[in-house]
């Protein structure tokens, strides 16, 4: 029992030394007893397998504890990595969209500041509002990260915010956004709603910043087993020499869909019309029963278009 305790709690080097000394003492004890077959000598011989068995049991316990500690360390490291990636995605989606809007409004203001001062003032107001909103979001995120205890945060954006998002994009950037809902709108799990909102937000950001499009179409379809998203535009498609899927925006959208067990596609639209297409399918199954459907704006309407 003593050797097993040492083997379970000490390093391998210490336990091997203890085992060797114990076996050596038992062998020495056999030679110290001159009478062959005496009770002392028989007892000494019978203790050898017991000692080895005790050491094996203690060593097995130690190895099991070390393996569990390594597994816990790997799980902790993986959780930290996933949390860093989640924070990076959230910050990228939030900042990229706002900076895109600010860049467009700044360009508009610089072109019309002398000829159309009122329009320039509107552009500056939009820049101020977008900047303040983004700074507030960044401040909440950074304060939460610096605190050791969980901090109250604003509700995560979801599908309820898609209408405001598309309306603000059209108003701030001048890009026409057609929003089409199909299927029965109903509450979905929070992670599904957040992923759907961020995918639409990032896709609109890419349209505004890179596509040079006059308009885009956002389709959101509620199905019995999945939520389907499709964002298409009439812009230039893929830049010359560009690679579909390159860049943090498309990578982040693909990661969000993949983490939820969904599918994601992105690439130039076929045909002479050109443009770019982003499509995602997020599984919902039968888990989307968090609250009554009537609690959602527009719930129960089979199709709604703006």
Coordinates of C-alpha atoms in Angstrom, one line a residue:
X1 CA 0.0 0.0 0.0
X2 CA 2.8 2.4 0.8
X3 CA 4.6 1.7 -2.5
X4 CA 1.3 2.1 -4.4
X5 CA 0.8 5.5 -2.7
X6 CA 4.3 6.6 -3.7
X7 CA 3.8 5.4 -7.3
X8 CA 0.5 7.2 -7.5
X9 CA 1.7 10.6 -6.2
X10 CA 5.3 10.9 -7.1
X11 CA 7.3 11.2 -10.3
X12 CA 8.2 8.1 -12.4
X13 CA 11.9 8.4 -11.4
X14 CA 11.1 8.4 -7.7
X15 CA 8.6 5.5 -7.9
X16 CA 11.1 3.3 -9.9
X17 CA 13.7 4.0 -7.3
X18 CA 11.3 3.1 -4.5
X19 CA 10.4 -0.1 -6.3
X20 CA 14.0 -1.1 -6.8
X21 CA 14.9 -0.5 -3.2
X22 CA 11.9 -2.5 -2.0
X23 CA 12.7 -5.5 -4.2
X24 CA 16.3 -5.3 -3.2
X25 CA 15.3 -5.4 0.5
X26 CA 13.1 -8.4 0.0
X27 CA 15.8 -10.3 -1.8
X28 CA 18.3 -9.4 0.8
X29 CA 15.9 -10.6 3.5
X30 CA 15.7 -14.0 1.8
X31 CA 19.5 -14.5 2.1
X32 CA 19.4 -13.2 5.6
X33 CA 17.2 -16.2 6.6
X34 CA 19.4 -19.3 6.4
X35 CA 16.7 -22.0 6.8
X36 CA 15.2 -23.1 3.5
X37 CA 11.4 -23.3 3.7
X38 CA 11.2 -21.3 6.9
X39 CA 8.1 -19.2 7.4
X40 CA 10.1 -15.9 7.2
X41 CA 11.7 -16.9 3.9
X42 CA 8.4 -18.1 2.4
X43 CA 6.7 -14.8 3.5
X44 CA 9.6 -12.8 1.9
X45 CA 9.2 -14.7 -1.4
X46 CA 5.4 -14.2 -1.5
X47 CA 5.7 -10.5 -1.0
X48 CA 7.6 -9.9 -4.3
X49 CA 4.5 -10.2 -6.6
X50 CA 2.4 -8.2 -4.1
X51 CA 4.9 -5.4 -4.1
X52 CA 5.1 -5.3 -7.9
X53 CA 1.3 -5.4 -8.2
X54 CA 1.0 -2.5 -5.8
X55 CA 3.5 -0.5 -7.8
X56 CA 1.7 -1.2 -11.1
X57 CA -1.6 -0.1 -9.6
X58 CA -0.2 3.1 -8.3
X59 CA 1.7 3.8 -11.5
X60 CA -1.5 3.3 -13.5
X61 CA -3.4 5.7 -11.2
X62 CA -0.6 8.3 -11.8
X63 CA -0.6 7.9 -15.5
X64 CA -4.4 8.2 -15.6
X65 CA -4.2 11.4 -13.6
X66 CA -1.5 12.9 -15.9
X67 CA -3.5 11.9 -19.0
X68 CA -6.6 13.6 -17.5
X69 CA -4.6 16.7 -16.8
X70 CA -3.2 16.8 -20.3
X71 CA -6.7 16.4 -21.7
X72 CA -8.0 19.2 -19.5
X73 CA -5.1 21.5 -20.6
X74 CA -5.8 20.8 -24.3
X75 CA -9.5 21.5 -23.7
X76 CA -8.8 24.7 -22.0
X77 CA -6.4 25.8 -24.8
X78 CA -9.0 24.9 -27.4
X79 CA -11.7 26.9 -25.5
X80 CA -9.4 29.9 -25.3
X81 CA -8.6 29.7 -29.0
X82 CA -12.3 29.4 -29.9
X83 CA -13.1 32.4 -27.7
X84 CA -10.3 34.5 -29.4
X85 CA -11.7 33.5 -32.8
X86 CA -15.2 34.4 -31.7
X87 CA -14.2 37.8 -30.4
X88 CA -12.1 38.4 -33.6
X89 CA -15.1 37.6 -35.8
X90 CA -17.4 39.8 -33.8
X91 CA -15.0 42.8 -33.9
X92 CA -14.3 42.2 -37.6
X93 CA -18.0 42.1 -38.5
X94 CA -18.9 45.1 -36.4
X95 CA -15.9 47.3 -37.4
X96 CA -15.8 46.4 -41.1
X97 CA -19.4 47.3 -41.7
X98 CA -19.1 50.6 -39.9
X99 CA -15.9 51.6 -41.6
X100 CA -17.4 50.8 -45.0
X101 CA -20.3 53.1 -44.3
X102 CA -18.0 55.8 -43.0
X103 CA -15.7 55.6 -46.1
X104 CA -18.6 55.9 -48.5
X105 CA -20.2 58.9 -46.6
X106 CA -16.8 60.6 -46.4
X107 CA -16.3 60.2 -50.1
X108 CA -19.8 61.7 -50.8
X109 CA -19.2 64.6 -48.4
X110 CA -15.9 65.5 -50.0
X111 CA -17.4 65.6 -53.4
X112 CA -20.4 67.8 -52.6
X113 CA -19.2 69.9 -49.8
X114 CA -18.9 73.0 -51.9
X115 CA -21.8 72.5 -54.3
X116 CA -24.3 70.8 -52.0
X117 CA -23.5 71.8 -48.4
X118 CA -26.7 70.3 -47.0
X119 CA -25.9 66.9 -48.5
X120 CA -22.4 67.1 -47.1
X121 CA -23.8 67.9 -43.6
X122 CA -26.1 64.8 -43.9
X123 CA -23.0 62.7 -44.8
X124 CA -21.1 64.1 -41.7
X125 CA -24.1 63.3 -39.5
X126 CA -24.2 59.8 -40.8
X127 CA -20.4 59.5 -40.1
X128 CA -20.9 60.8 -36.6
X129 CA -23.8 58.4 -35.8
X130 CA -22.0 55.4 -37.2
X131 CA -18.8 56.3 -35.4
X132 CA -20.5 56.7 -32.0
X133 CA -22.4 53.5 -32.4
X134 CA -19.3 51.6 -33.3
X135 CA -17.3 53.1 -30.4
X136 CA -20.0 52.2 -28.0
X137 CA -20.0 48.6 -29.2
X138 CA -16.2 48.4 -28.9
X139 CA -16.2 49.9 -25.5
X140 CA -18.8 47.4 -24.3
X141 CA -16.7 44.5 -25.7
X142 CA -13.4 45.8 -24.3
X143 CA -14.9 46.5 -20.8
X144 CA -16.3 42.9 -20.7
X145 CA -13.0 41.5 -21.7
X146 CA -11.1 43.4 -19.0
X147 CA -13.4 42.3 -16.2
X148 CA -12.9 39.0 -14.4
X149 CA -16.6 38.5 -13.7
X150 CA -19.3 38.3 -16.4
X151 CA -20.5 41.7 -17.3
X152 CA -24.0 42.6 -18.5
X153 CA -24.0 43.0 -22.2
X154 CA -26.5 44.3 -24.8
X155 CA -28.7 41.7 -26.4
X156 CA -27.0 39.9 -29.3
X157 CA -28.3 41.0 -32.7
X158 CA -30.6 38.6 -34.5
X159 CA -33.0 38.3 -37.4
X160 CA -35.2 41.0 -35.9
X161 CA -32.4 43.5 -36.8
X162 CA -32.2 42.5 -40.5
X163 CA -34.8 45.1 -41.5
X164 CA -33.0 47.9 -39.7
X165 CA -29.6 46.7 -41.1
X166 CA -30.8 46.7 -44.7
X167 CA -32.6 50.0 -44.4
X168 CA -29.6 51.6 -42.8
X169 CA -27.3 50.2 -45.5
X170 CA -29.5 51.6 -48.3
X171 CA -29.9 55.0 -46.6
X172 CA -26.2 55.4 -45.7
X173 CA -24.6 54.1 -48.8
X174 CA -27.1 54.6 -51.6
X175 CA -27.0 50.9 -52.5
X176 CA -30.5 49.5 -53.2
X177 CA -31.3 46.6 -50.9
X178 CA -34.3 44.3 -51.6
X179 CA -35.2 42.2 -48.6
X180 CA -37.3 39.1 -49.2
X181 CA -38.7 36.9 -46.4
X182 CA -40.2 33.5 -47.2
X183 CA -41.6 30.8 -45.0
X184 CA -43.1 31.2 -41.6
X185 CA -41.0 33.5 -39.5
X186 CA -40.5 32.1 -36.1
X187 CA -38.0 32.4 -33.2
X188 CA -34.8 30.4 -33.6
X189 CA -31.9 29.6 -31.2
X190 CA -29.8 32.6 -30.3
X191 CA -26.6 31.2 -32.0
X192 CA -28.5 30.7 -35.2
X193 CA -29.9 34.2 -35.2
X194 CA -26.6 35.8 -34.4
X195 CA -24.8 33.8 -37.2
X196 CA -27.5 34.7 -39.7
X197 CA -27.3 38.4 -38.8
X198 CA -23.5 38.5 -39.0
X199 CA -23.5 36.6 -42.4
X200 CA -26.0 39.1 -43.9
X201 CA -24.1 42.1 -42.3
X202 CA -20.7 40.9 -43.7
X203 CA -22.2 40.1 -47.1
X204 CA -23.7 43.7 -47.3
X205 CA -20.3 45.1 -46.2
X206 CA -18.6 43.3 -49.1
X207 CA -21.2 44.6 -51.5
X208 CA -20.7 48.2 -50.2
X209 CA -16.9 48.1 -50.1
X210 CA -15.9 45.9 -53.0
X211 CA -18.7 45.1 -55.4
X212 CA -19.4 48.6 -56.9
X213 CA -23.0 47.5 -57.2
X214 CA -26.1 49.6 -57.6
X215 CA -28.3 47.1 -55.8
X216 CA -28.4 43.8 -54.1
X217 CA -31.0 41.2 -53.0
X218 CA -31.2 39.6 -49.6
X219 CA -33.4 36.4 -49.4
X220 CA -34.1 34.8 -46.0
X221 CA -36.1 31.5 -46.2
X222 CA -37.5 29.7 -43.1
X223 CA -37.6 26.0 -43.8
X224 CA -38.6 23.1 -41.5
X225 CA -35.1 21.9 -41.0
X226 CA -32.8 24.9 -42.0
X227 CA -32.7 28.6 -42.4
X228 CA -31.5 29.6 -45.9
X229 CA -29.7 32.9 -46.7
X230 CA -28.8 34.2 -50.1
X231 CA -27.3 37.6 -50.9
X232 CA -26.7 38.5 -54.5
X233 CA -25.6 41.8 -56.1
X234 CA -25.2 43.2 -59.6
X235 CA -21.6 44.5 -59.1
X236 CA -18.4 43.6 -60.7
X237 CA -18.2 40.1 -59.2
X238 CA -14.7 38.9 -58.4
X239 CA -11.8 41.3 -59.0
X240 CA -9.4 40.3 -61.6
X241 CA -6.9 37.8 -60.2
X242 CA -9.1 37.4 -57.1
X243 CA -9.8 34.1 -55.4
X244 CA -13.2 33.0 -54.1
X245 CA -13.1 32.5 -50.4
X246 CA -10.0 34.7 -49.8
X247 CA -10.1 37.4 -47.1
X248 CA -11.3 37.4 -43.5
X249 CA -14.9 38.4 -44.4
X250 CA -15.7 35.2 -46.4
X251 CA -13.6 33.1 -44.0
X252 CA -15.6 34.4 -41.0
X253 CA -18.9 33.7 -42.7
X254 CA -17.8 30.2 -43.6
X255 CA -16.6 29.6 -40.0
X256 CA -19.9 30.7 -38.6
X257 CA -21.9 28.4 -40.8
X258 CA -19.5 25.4 -40.3
X259 CA -19.5 25.7 -36.5
X260 CA -23.3 25.3 -36.6
X261 CA -23.2 22.3 -38.9
X262 CA -24.4 24.3 -41.9
X263 CA -23.3 24.9 -45.5
X264 CA -21.7 28.0 -47.1
X265 CA -21.0 29.0 -50.7
X266 CA -19.6 32.2 -52.2
X267 CA -18.5 33.1 -55.7
X268 CA -19.3 35.0 -58.9
X269 CA -22.8 34.6 -60.3
X270 CA -22.9 32.7 -63.6
X271 CA -24.3 34.3 -66.7
X272 CA -23.8 37.7 -68.4
X273 CA -25.4 39.6 -65.5
X274 CA -22.4 39.1 -63.4
X275 CA -22.3 40.0 -59.7
X276 CA -21.5 38.0 -56.7
X277 CA -23.5 35.4 -54.6
X278 CA -23.2 34.4 -51.0
X279 CA -25.4 31.6 -49.8
X280 CA -25.6 29.8 -46.4
X281 CA -27.9 27.2 -44.9
X282 CA -28.1 26.9 -41.1
X283 CA -29.8 23.8 -39.6
X284 CA -32.6 24.6 -37.2
X285 CA -34.5 21.4 -36.8
X286 CA -37.2 21.3 -34.1
X287 CA -35.2 23.4 -31.5
X288 CA -36.6 26.8 -32.6
X289 CA -39.3 27.1 -30.0
X290 CA -37.9 29.7 -27.6
X291 CA -40.9 32.0 -27.6
X292 CA -44.2 32.3 -29.5
X293 CA -44.0 33.2 -33.1
X294 CA -46.4 36.0 -32.6
X295 CA -43.8 37.8 -30.6
X296 CA -41.7 38.4 -33.7
X297 CA -42.5 41.3 -36.0
X298 CA -44.1 40.1 -39.2
X299 CA -44.5 36.5 -37.8
X300 CA -47.0 34.3 -39.6
X301 CA -46.8 36.2 -42.9
X302 CA -45.8 33.7 -45.6
X303 CA -43.9 36.3 -47.6
X304 CA -42.9 39.9 -47.1
X305 CA -40.8 42.1 -49.4
X306 CA -39.3 45.5 -48.9

